[in-house]
Amino acid sequence: MRYDDSSPAPESHDSISPDQRWYTRRSTLAVAVAVLAPTVLAGWVLTQTLTGTEGQRPGPAPHPASHAAAADAKSSASPGAQAGASASASASASGPAAAPAPAKGPLTGKTVVIDPGHNTGNFQHTDEIDRQVDIGTNRKECDTTGTTTNSGYMEAEFSMDVSRRLRTILEGRGLKVVLTHEAGTARPWGPCIDERARIGNEARADAVVSVHADGVSQGNRGYHVILPAKVKAGGADTAAIVGPSRQLGERIGSNFSRTTGSAPANYLGSGTGLVVRDDLGGLNLSTRPKVFIECGNMRDSKDAAQLTSPEWRQKAAQGIADGIVGFLGG
């Protein structure tokens, strides 16, 4: 190594005393410790952070300023706000809130029984439907075939179609609807007239409507609603249902006429569209408000054109439904 004239020449190693050499080594060790200590300390802190106490892994410690801010916010919140936060936390923990219960209306819990007149299978089961049943005032056939249009469209087809349409409308208004029978089921004929009445009674129906079409001669047109007479004989006692049945029939008649454009029958009922009878087992044996509606005359060409029209049958169902809903207070 070359030194210039301005730099002091280094001392020779041999010229340093033992005390000086010890001091130099101690100083060097101290410097080394000073350098290593922070590194060791940092490693220990890192190990504690990663492992935590007893093997648990803690999250990062909050900044003191953040901790203080959170405490200040909590202490400044009103009791109502704190209660609301607690309620929100509880709701979140227990899952989504239940949907509110649907509002109750005048039709809630009410039941309507619809009785489609006759059965398309009755034509093949004449022996069964000819069996006599007790209707209170006398005995009568279990059921009949019903009538047809001149082209062969069955009353039973008509009554089932209108009844199904009627059910759809009423269920849309929130009513429970029961049909006394339905096409395409295991029921090949009937049911008998006493069973039809029993179905309405056992359902505790708020209203029962039997859907029909008449079969008289050409030129006799229009609808009519049949109401129960006051009878008390055998198993028949209509005293409690005569009044409400008339109210039901009047409601149905007026709405049916308005919706379909049909006039009251021109061959019975004196133009009122209302007829009272005591010879129908479905009415005599009923304990619930009940009526029959003859929607038109299948043997009249003009009425038959309406009865065979799906559009007109939808109007018929709507008119009957409006009458039932009005009677039930909907």
mmCIF file of C-alpha atoms in Angstrom:
data_model
loop_
_atom_site.group_PDB
_atom_site.id
_atom_site.type_symbol
_atom_site.label_atom_id
_atom_site.label_comp_id
_atom_site.label_asym_id
_atom_site.label_seq_id
_atom_site.Cartn_x
_atom_site.Cartn_y
_atom_site.Cartn_z
ATOM 1 C CA MET A 1 0.000 0.000 0.000
ATOM 2 C CA ARG A 2 1.339 3.421 -0.845
ATOM 3 C CA TYR A 3 0.708 6.447 1.305
ATOM 4 C CA ASP A 4 1.306 9.982 0.232
ATOM 5 C CA ASP A 5 2.956 12.665 2.318
ATOM 6 C CA SER A 6 -0.328 14.071 3.667
ATOM 7 C CA SER A 7 -1.515 10.843 5.331
ATOM 8 C CA PRO A 8 -0.029 9.676 8.596
ATOM 9 C CA ALA A 9 1.778 6.435 8.314
ATOM 10 C CA PRO A 10 0.014 3.519 9.970
ATOM 11 C CA GLU A 11 1.357 2.113 13.127
ATOM 12 C CA SER A 12 2.994 -1.242 13.020
ATOM 13 C CA HIS A 13 1.058 -4.146 14.631
ATOM 14 C CA ASP A 14 4.098 -5.022 16.614
ATOM 15 C CA SER A 15 4.234 -1.603 18.159
ATOM 16 C CA ILE A 16 0.736 -1.879 19.878
ATOM 17 C CA SER A 17 0.706 -2.861 23.552
ATOM 18 C CA PRO A 18 -1.362 -5.867 24.858
ATOM 19 C CA ASP A 19 -3.764 -3.504 26.685
ATOM 20 C CA GLN A 20 -4.392 -1.609 23.530
ATOM 21 C CA ARG A 21 -5.059 -4.854 21.617
ATOM 22 C CA TRP A 22 -7.613 -6.022 24.320
ATOM 23 C CA TYR A 23 -9.420 -2.728 24.159
ATOM 24 C CA THR A 24 -9.613 -2.943 20.405
ATOM 25 C CA ARG A 25 -11.091 -6.473 20.519
ATOM 26 C CA ARG A 26 -13.660 -5.413 23.161
ATOM 27 C CA SER A 27 -14.720 -2.442 21.105
ATOM 28 C CA THR A 28 -15.092 -4.591 18.032
ATOM 29 C CA LEU A 29 -17.266 -7.109 19.959
ATOM 30 C CA ALA A 30 -19.445 -4.352 21.339
ATOM 31 C CA VAL A 31 -19.990 -2.978 17.879
ATOM 32 C CA ALA A 32 -20.904 -6.436 16.602
ATOM 33 C CA VAL A 33 -23.403 -6.967 19.430
ATOM 34 C CA ALA A 34 -24.907 -3.568 18.793
ATOM 35 C CA VAL A 35 -25.350 -4.463 15.153
ATOM 36 C CA LEU A 36 -26.824 -7.939 15.815
ATOM 37 C CA ALA A 37 -29.172 -7.034 18.691
ATOM 38 C CA PRO A 38 -31.842 -5.233 16.611
ATOM 39 C CA THR A 39 -31.861 -8.092 14.119
ATOM 40 C CA VAL A 40 -32.417 -10.711 16.832
ATOM 41 C CA LEU A 41 -35.092 -8.586 18.492
ATOM 42 C CA ALA A 42 -36.931 -8.106 15.183
ATOM 43 C CA GLY A 43 -36.865 -11.858 14.572
ATOM 44 C CA TRP A 44 -38.337 -12.554 18.015
ATOM 45 C CA VAL A 45 -41.122 -10.018 17.485
ATOM 46 C CA LEU A 46 -41.922 -11.511 14.092
ATOM 47 C CA THR A 47 -42.102 -15.007 15.594
ATOM 48 C CA GLN A 48 -44.497 -13.855 18.327
ATOM 49 C CA THR A 49 -46.694 -12.082 15.799
ATOM 50 C CA LEU A 50 -46.963 -15.132 13.595
ATOM 51 C CA THR A 51 -47.531 -17.726 16.324
ATOM 52 C CA GLY A 52 -49.490 -15.697 18.884
ATOM 53 C CA THR A 53 -50.199 -16.813 22.442
ATOM 54 C CA GLU A 54 -50.566 -20.578 22.918
ATOM 55 C CA GLY A 55 -50.597 -21.213 19.183
ATOM 56 C CA GLN A 56 -53.418 -18.759 18.371
ATOM 57 C CA ARG A 57 -52.952 -16.400 15.454
ATOM 58 C CA PRO A 58 -54.004 -12.893 16.437
ATOM 59 C CA GLY A 59 -54.941 -10.252 13.943
ATOM 60 C CA PRO A 60 -53.026 -6.977 13.608
ATOM 61 C CA ALA A 61 -53.247 -4.729 16.600
ATOM 62 C CA PRO A 62 -55.425 -1.680 16.047
ATOM 63 C CA HIS A 63 -53.786 1.670 15.817
ATOM 64 C CA PRO A 64 -54.210 3.563 19.095
ATOM 65 C CA ALA A 65 -55.854 6.464 17.288
ATOM 66 C CA SER A 66 -58.369 4.149 15.575
ATOM 67 C CA HIS A 67 -59.178 2.471 18.895
ATOM 68 C CA ALA A 68 -59.823 5.826 20.510
ATOM 69 C CA ALA A 69 -62.007 6.967 17.607
ATOM 70 C CA ALA A 70 -64.134 3.819 17.856
ATOM 71 C CA ALA A 71 -64.557 4.315 21.591
ATOM 72 C CA ASP A 72 -65.560 7.938 21.084
ATOM 73 C CA ALA A 73 -68.120 6.947 18.428
ATOM 74 C CA LYS A 74 -69.633 4.289 20.695
ATOM 75 C CA SER A 75 -69.839 6.605 23.676
ATOM 76 C CA SER A 76 -71.438 9.383 21.604
ATOM 77 C CA ALA A 77 -74.146 7.129 20.102
ATOM 78 C CA SER A 78 -77.616 7.526 21.587
ATOM 79 C CA PRO A 79 -79.177 4.605 23.524
ATOM 80 C CA GLY A 80 -81.754 4.210 20.779
ATOM 81 C CA ALA A 81 -79.080 3.986 18.106
ATOM 82 C CA GLN A 82 -77.150 1.422 20.141
ATOM 83 C CA ALA A 83 -80.338 -0.616 20.627
ATOM 84 C CA GLY A 84 -81.035 -0.419 16.899
ATOM 85 C CA ALA A 85 -77.549 -1.658 16.123
ATOM 86 C CA SER A 86 -78.016 -4.553 18.536
ATOM 87 C CA ALA A 87 -81.335 -5.445 16.910
ATOM 88 C CA SER A 88 -79.741 -5.314 13.462
ATOM 89 C CA ALA A 89 -76.964 -7.593 14.603
ATOM 90 C CA SER A 90 -79.478 -10.054 16.043
ATOM 91 C CA ALA A 91 -81.516 -10.041 12.834
ATOM 92 C CA SER A 92 -78.395 -10.662 10.768
ATOM 93 C CA ALA A 93 -77.416 -13.548 12.988
ATOM 94 C CA SER A 94 -80.828 -15.201 12.784
ATOM 95 C CA GLY A 95 -81.128 -14.953 8.980
ATOM 96 C CA PRO A 96 -83.421 -12.915 6.708
ATOM 97 C CA ALA A 97 -86.594 -11.447 8.185
ATOM 98 C CA ALA A 98 -89.813 -13.363 7.531
ATOM 99 C CA ALA A 99 -92.119 -11.966 4.834
ATOM 100 C CA PRO A 100 -95.113 -10.068 6.239
ATOM 101 C CA ALA A 101 -98.328 -12.066 6.461
ATOM 102 C CA PRO A 102 -100.760 -11.363 3.595
ATOM 103 C CA ALA A 103 -103.488 -8.919 4.448
ATOM 104 C CA LYS A 104 -106.782 -10.516 5.365
ATOM 105 C CA GLY A 105 -109.891 -9.618 3.407
ATOM 106 C CA PRO A 106 -113.604 -10.435 3.501
ATOM 107 C CA LEU A 107 -113.050 -13.623 1.447
ATOM 108 C CA THR A 108 -110.290 -15.037 3.658
ATOM 109 C CA GLY A 109 -111.147 -18.534 4.898
ATOM 110 C CA LYS A 110 -114.327 -18.844 2.830
ATOM 111 C CA THR A 111 -115.198 -21.948 0.788
ATOM 112 C CA VAL A 112 -117.280 -22.272 -2.364
ATOM 113 C CA VAL A 113 -118.513 -25.621 -3.732
ATOM 114 C CA ILE A 114 -119.160 -25.784 -7.473
ATOM 115 C CA ASP A 115 -121.368 -28.622 -8.708
ATOM 116 C CA PRO A 116 -120.970 -29.326 -12.465
ATOM 117 C CA GLY A 117 -124.355 -30.697 -13.545
ATOM 118 C CA HIS A 118 -124.483 -34.350 -14.676
ATOM 119 C CA ASN A 119 -121.500 -36.348 -16.002
ATOM 120 C CA THR A 120 -120.520 -37.219 -19.568
ATOM 121 C CA GLY A 121 -120.284 -40.882 -18.492
ATOM 122 C CA ASN A 122 -123.905 -41.015 -17.374
ATOM 123 C CA PHE A 123 -124.990 -42.033 -20.898
ATOM 124 C CA GLN A 124 -123.039 -45.285 -20.481
ATOM 125 C CA HIS A 125 -124.242 -45.917 -16.910
ATOM 126 C CA THR A 126 -127.989 -45.571 -17.085
ATOM 127 C CA ASP A 127 -128.649 -48.434 -14.679
ATOM 128 C CA GLU A 128 -126.521 -46.824 -11.981
ATOM 129 C CA ILE A 129 -127.978 -43.347 -12.353
ATOM 130 C CA ASP A 130 -131.555 -44.643 -12.459
ATOM 131 C CA ARG A 131 -131.224 -45.930 -8.889
ATOM 132 C CA GLN A 132 -133.651 -44.116 -6.575
ATOM 133 C CA VAL A 133 -132.365 -41.989 -3.685
ATOM 134 C CA ASP A 134 -134.168 -40.210 -0.839
ATOM 135 C CA ILE A 135 -134.424 -36.422 -1.265
ATOM 136 C CA GLY A 136 -136.503 -35.798 1.851
ATOM 137 C CA THR A 137 -139.803 -34.948 0.186
ATOM 138 C CA ASN A 138 -139.794 -38.097 -1.978
ATOM 139 C CA ARG A 139 -137.472 -40.416 -3.886
ATOM 140 C CA LYS A 140 -135.813 -39.576 -7.166
ATOM 141 C CA GLU A 141 -133.242 -40.847 -9.678
ATOM 142 C CA CYS A 142 -129.639 -40.759 -8.527
ATOM 143 C CA ASP A 143 -128.813 -38.541 -11.529
ATOM 144 C CA THR A 144 -129.775 -38.015 -15.178
ATOM 145 C CA THR A 145 -127.858 -37.776 -18.429
ATOM 146 C CA GLY A 146 -128.625 -34.107 -18.937
ATOM 147 C CA THR A 147 -129.447 -32.658 -22.343
ATOM 148 C CA THR A 148 -127.480 -31.821 -25.499
ATOM 149 C CA THR A 149 -127.578 -29.288 -28.298
ATOM 150 C CA ASN A 150 -129.023 -30.441 -31.622
ATOM 151 C CA SER A 151 -125.436 -30.995 -32.779
ATOM 152 C CA GLY A 152 -124.632 -33.245 -29.800
ATOM 153 C CA TYR A 153 -122.731 -30.923 -27.471
ATOM 154 C CA MET A 154 -123.501 -32.320 -23.995
ATOM 155 C CA GLU A 155 -124.833 -30.325 -21.093
ATOM 156 C CA ALA A 156 -122.288 -32.217 -18.947
ATOM 157 C CA GLU A 157 -119.454 -30.920 -21.151
ATOM 158 C CA PHE A 158 -120.780 -27.391 -20.876
ATOM 159 C CA SER A 159 -121.255 -27.499 -17.113
ATOM 160 C CA MET A 160 -117.763 -28.903 -16.505
ATOM 161 C CA ASP A 161 -116.100 -26.306 -18.722
ATOM 162 C CA VAL A 162 -117.875 -23.396 -17.039
ATOM 163 C CA SER A 163 -117.202 -24.867 -13.591
ATOM 164 C CA ARG A 164 -113.481 -25.087 -14.225
ATOM 165 C CA ARG A 165 -113.369 -21.526 -15.485
ATOM 166 C CA LEU A 166 -115.364 -20.462 -12.456
ATOM 167 C CA ARG A 167 -112.953 -22.221 -10.112
ATOM 168 C CA THR A 168 -109.988 -20.420 -11.648
ATOM 169 C CA ILE A 169 -111.623 -17.037 -11.203
ATOM 170 C CA LEU A 170 -112.682 -17.681 -7.618
ATOM 171 C CA GLU A 171 -109.324 -19.067 -6.574
ATOM 172 C CA GLY A 172 -107.778 -15.930 -8.030
ATOM 173 C CA ARG A 173 -109.880 -13.996 -5.528
ATOM 174 C CA GLY A 174 -108.483 -16.040 -2.633
ATOM 175 C CA LEU A 175 -111.406 -18.420 -2.142
ATOM 176 C CA LYS A 176 -111.103 -22.128 -1.497
ATOM 177 C CA VAL A 177 -113.036 -23.952 -4.234
ATOM 178 C CA VAL A 178 -114.277 -27.554 -4.212
ATOM 179 C CA LEU A 179 -115.802 -29.313 -7.230
ATOM 180 C CA THR A 180 -118.249 -32.139 -6.533
ATOM 181 C CA HIS A 181 -116.604 -34.133 -9.342
ATOM 182 C CA GLU A 182 -114.241 -33.579 -12.233
ATOM 183 C CA ALA A 183 -113.917 -35.028 -15.726
ATOM 184 C CA GLY A 184 -110.986 -37.323 -16.351
ATOM 185 C CA THR A 185 -110.985 -38.749 -12.831
ATOM 186 C CA ALA A 186 -111.888 -42.281 -11.757
ATOM 187 C CA ARG A 187 -115.535 -41.199 -11.442
ATOM 188 C CA PRO A 188 -117.253 -42.683 -14.545
ATOM 189 C CA TRP A 189 -120.762 -41.475 -13.621
ATOM 190 C CA GLY A 190 -122.660 -39.395 -11.057
ATOM 191 C CA PRO A 191 -122.277 -38.507 -8.251
ATOM 192 C CA CYS A 192 -125.850 -38.971 -7.122
ATOM 193 C CA ILE A 193 -127.842 -35.884 -6.188
ATOM 194 C CA ASP A 194 -127.816 -36.713 -2.463
ATOM 195 C CA GLU A 195 -124.028 -37.058 -2.514
ATOM 196 C CA ARG A 196 -123.672 -33.756 -4.329
ATOM 197 C CA ALA A 197 -125.591 -32.075 -1.515
ATOM 198 C CA ARG A 198 -123.535 -33.890 1.102
ATOM 199 C CA ILE A 199 -120.248 -32.675 -0.410
ATOM 200 C CA GLY A 200 -121.316 -29.059 0.054
ATOM 201 C CA ASN A 201 -122.541 -29.717 3.586
ATOM 202 C CA GLU A 202 -119.378 -31.494 4.691
ATOM 203 C CA ALA A 203 -117.202 -28.741 3.209
ATOM 204 C CA ARG A 204 -119.196 -26.247 5.299
ATOM 205 C CA ALA A 205 -119.398 -24.173 2.147
ATOM 206 C CA ASP A 206 -120.296 -20.518 2.367
ATOM 207 C CA ALA A 207 -121.985 -20.843 -1.031
ATOM 208 C CA VAL A 208 -122.834 -23.740 -3.369
ATOM 209 C CA VAL A 209 -123.687 -23.325 -7.058
ATOM 210 C CA SER A 210 -124.824 -26.094 -9.403
ATOM 211 C CA VAL A 211 -124.123 -25.264 -13.067
ATOM 212 C CA HIS A 212 -126.569 -26.435 -15.774
ATOM 213 C CA ALA A 213 -128.159 -25.643 -19.128
ATOM 214 C CA ASP A 214 -131.800 -26.311 -19.957
ATOM 215 C CA GLY A 215 -133.232 -28.487 -22.747
ATOM 216 C CA VAL A 216 -136.640 -27.173 -23.752
ATOM 217 C CA SER A 217 -138.026 -26.428 -27.227
ATOM 218 C CA GLN A 218 -136.779 -23.927 -29.824
ATOM 219 C CA GLY A 219 -137.787 -20.323 -29.159
ATOM 220 C CA ASN A 220 -137.478 -20.638 -25.383
ATOM 221 C CA ARG A 221 -134.453 -18.577 -24.461
ATOM 222 C CA GLY A 222 -132.607 -17.051 -21.536
ATOM 223 C CA TYR A 223 -131.152 -18.020 -18.166
ATOM 224 C CA HIS A 224 -132.848 -18.702 -14.861
ATOM 225 C CA VAL A 225 -131.662 -19.325 -11.300
ATOM 226 C CA ILE A 226 -133.412 -22.005 -9.227
ATOM 227 C CA LEU A 227 -133.859 -21.294 -5.511
ATOM 228 C CA PRO A 228 -134.745 -23.782 -2.743
ATOM 229 C CA ALA A 229 -138.312 -23.792 -1.427
ATOM 230 C CA LYS A 230 -138.933 -24.052 2.285
ATOM 231 C CA VAL A 231 -139.277 -27.769 2.949
ATOM 232 C CA LYS A 232 -139.061 -29.942 6.035
ATOM 233 C CA ALA A 233 -139.520 -33.662 5.493
ATOM 234 C CA GLY A 234 -137.314 -36.651 6.206
ATOM 235 C CA GLY A 235 -133.706 -35.562 5.831
ATOM 236 C CA ALA A 236 -134.667 -32.259 4.205
ATOM 237 C CA ASP A 237 -134.888 -29.002 6.151
ATOM 238 C CA THR A 238 -134.181 -25.850 4.158
ATOM 239 C CA ALA A 239 -135.564 -23.277 6.617
ATOM 240 C CA ALA A 240 -132.112 -21.889 7.447
ATOM 241 C CA ILE A 241 -130.941 -21.527 3.844
ATOM 242 C CA VAL A 242 -133.993 -20.153 2.024
ATOM 243 C CA GLY A 243 -133.158 -16.517 2.773
ATOM 244 C CA PRO A 244 -129.417 -16.554 2.049
ATOM 245 C CA SER A 245 -129.954 -18.761 -1.010
ATOM 246 C CA ARG A 246 -132.277 -16.143 -2.487
ATOM 247 C CA GLN A 247 -129.681 -13.441 -1.858
ATOM 248 C CA LEU A 248 -127.064 -15.618 -3.564
ATOM 249 C CA GLY A 249 -129.390 -16.296 -6.518
ATOM 250 C CA GLU A 250 -130.270 -12.639 -6.992
ATOM 251 C CA ARG A 251 -126.604 -11.663 -6.979
ATOM 252 C CA ILE A 252 -125.701 -14.336 -9.511
ATOM 253 C CA GLY A 253 -128.660 -13.545 -11.780
ATOM 254 C CA SER A 254 -127.968 -9.813 -12.019
ATOM 255 C CA ASN A 255 -124.218 -10.257 -12.587
ATOM 256 C CA PHE A 256 -124.734 -13.080 -15.087
ATOM 257 C CA SER A 257 -127.149 -10.963 -17.121
ATOM 258 C CA ARG A 258 -124.853 -7.952 -17.104
ATOM 259 C CA THR A 259 -121.706 -9.901 -18.052
ATOM 260 C CA THR A 260 -123.151 -12.201 -20.741
ATOM 261 C CA GLY A 261 -125.842 -9.902 -22.101
ATOM 262 C CA SER A 262 -128.414 -12.691 -21.671
ATOM 263 C CA ALA A 263 -131.977 -11.942 -20.675
ATOM 264 C CA PRO A 264 -133.997 -13.787 -18.022
ATOM 265 C CA ALA A 265 -135.837 -16.813 -19.367
ATOM 266 C CA ASN A 266 -138.913 -16.000 -21.444
ATOM 267 C CA TYR A 267 -140.675 -19.276 -20.624
ATOM 268 C CA LEU A 268 -140.753 -19.329 -16.782
ATOM 269 C CA GLY A 269 -140.062 -17.114 -13.776
ATOM 270 C CA SER A 270 -142.291 -14.279 -15.029
ATOM 271 C CA GLY A 271 -139.277 -12.453 -16.456
ATOM 272 C CA THR A 272 -137.430 -12.323 -13.114
ATOM 273 C CA GLY A 273 -134.924 -15.070 -13.917
ATOM 274 C CA LEU A 274 -135.718 -16.634 -10.502
ATOM 275 C CA VAL A 275 -137.637 -19.885 -9.942
ATOM 276 C CA VAL A 276 -138.403 -21.648 -6.631
ATOM 277 C CA ARG A 277 -138.566 -25.468 -6.577
ATOM 278 C CA ASP A 278 -139.046 -28.173 -3.943
ATOM 279 C CA ASP A 279 -138.349 -31.243 -6.102
ATOM 280 C CA LEU A 280 -134.566 -31.041 -6.499
ATOM 281 C CA GLY A 281 -132.618 -33.251 -4.118
ATOM 282 C CA GLY A 282 -129.482 -31.102 -4.467
ATOM 283 C CA LEU A 283 -131.415 -28.190 -2.923
ATOM 284 C CA ASN A 284 -133.668 -30.064 -0.494
ATOM 285 C CA LEU A 285 -130.772 -31.841 1.208
ATOM 286 C CA SER A 286 -128.453 -28.862 1.363
ATOM 287 C CA THR A 287 -127.706 -27.178 4.677
ATOM 288 C CA ARG A 288 -125.602 -24.473 2.995
ATOM 289 C CA PRO A 289 -126.796 -21.550 0.841
ATOM 290 C CA LYS A 290 -127.256 -23.094 -2.601
ATOM 291 C CA VAL A 291 -128.723 -22.373 -6.037
ATOM 292 C CA PHE A 292 -128.846 -23.913 -9.507
ATOM 293 C CA ILE A 293 -128.240 -21.788 -12.593
ATOM 294 C CA GLU A 294 -129.598 -22.820 -16.004
ATOM 295 C CA CYS A 295 -127.349 -20.717 -18.240
ATOM 296 C CA GLY A 296 -129.505 -21.004 -21.372
ATOM 297 C CA ASN A 297 -131.510 -23.391 -23.533
ATOM 298 C CA MET A 298 -129.386 -25.905 -25.451
ATOM 299 C CA ARG A 299 -132.276 -26.720 -27.805
ATOM 300 C CA ASP A 300 -132.654 -23.161 -29.036
ATOM 301 C CA SER A 301 -130.279 -22.378 -31.900
ATOM 302 C CA LYS A 302 -129.479 -18.876 -30.726
ATOM 303 C CA ASP A 303 -128.807 -19.918 -27.128
ATOM 304 C CA ALA A 304 -126.892 -22.957 -28.363
ATOM 305 C CA ALA A 305 -124.579 -20.706 -30.378
ATOM 306 C CA GLN A 306 -123.674 -18.936 -27.162
ATOM 307 C CA LEU A 307 -123.352 -22.041 -25.017
ATOM 308 C CA THR A 308 -120.928 -23.646 -27.476
ATOM 309 C CA SER A 309 -118.716 -20.556 -27.620
ATOM 310 C CA PRO A 310 -115.621 -20.644 -25.339
ATOM 311 C CA GLU A 311 -115.616 -16.857 -25.190
ATOM 312 C CA TRP A 312 -119.215 -16.774 -24.038
ATOM 313 C CA ARG A 313 -118.596 -19.529 -21.488
ATOM 314 C CA GLN A 314 -115.798 -17.418 -20.010
ATOM 315 C CA LYS A 315 -118.273 -14.552 -19.647
ATOM 316 C CA ALA A 316 -120.754 -16.935 -18.026
ATOM 317 C CA ALA A 317 -118.138 -18.035 -15.492
ATOM 318 C CA GLN A 318 -117.216 -14.438 -14.779
ATOM 319 C CA GLY A 319 -120.815 -13.418 -14.203
ATOM 320 C CA ILE A 320 -121.425 -16.302 -11.793
ATOM 321 C CA ALA A 321 -118.168 -15.572 -9.982
ATOM 322 C CA ASP A 322 -119.021 -11.896 -9.561
ATOM 323 C CA GLY A 323 -122.355 -12.871 -8.074
ATOM 324 C CA ILE A 324 -120.748 -15.264 -5.594
ATOM 325 C CA VAL A 325 -118.084 -12.751 -4.570
ATOM 326 C CA GLY A 326 -120.726 -10.068 -4.098
ATOM 327 C CA PHE A 327 -122.810 -12.401 -1.944
ATOM 328 C CA LEU A 328 -119.777 -13.205 0.226
ATOM 329 C CA GLY A 329 -118.998 -9.524 0.713
ATOM 330 C CA GLY A 330 -115.907 -9.359 -1.477
#
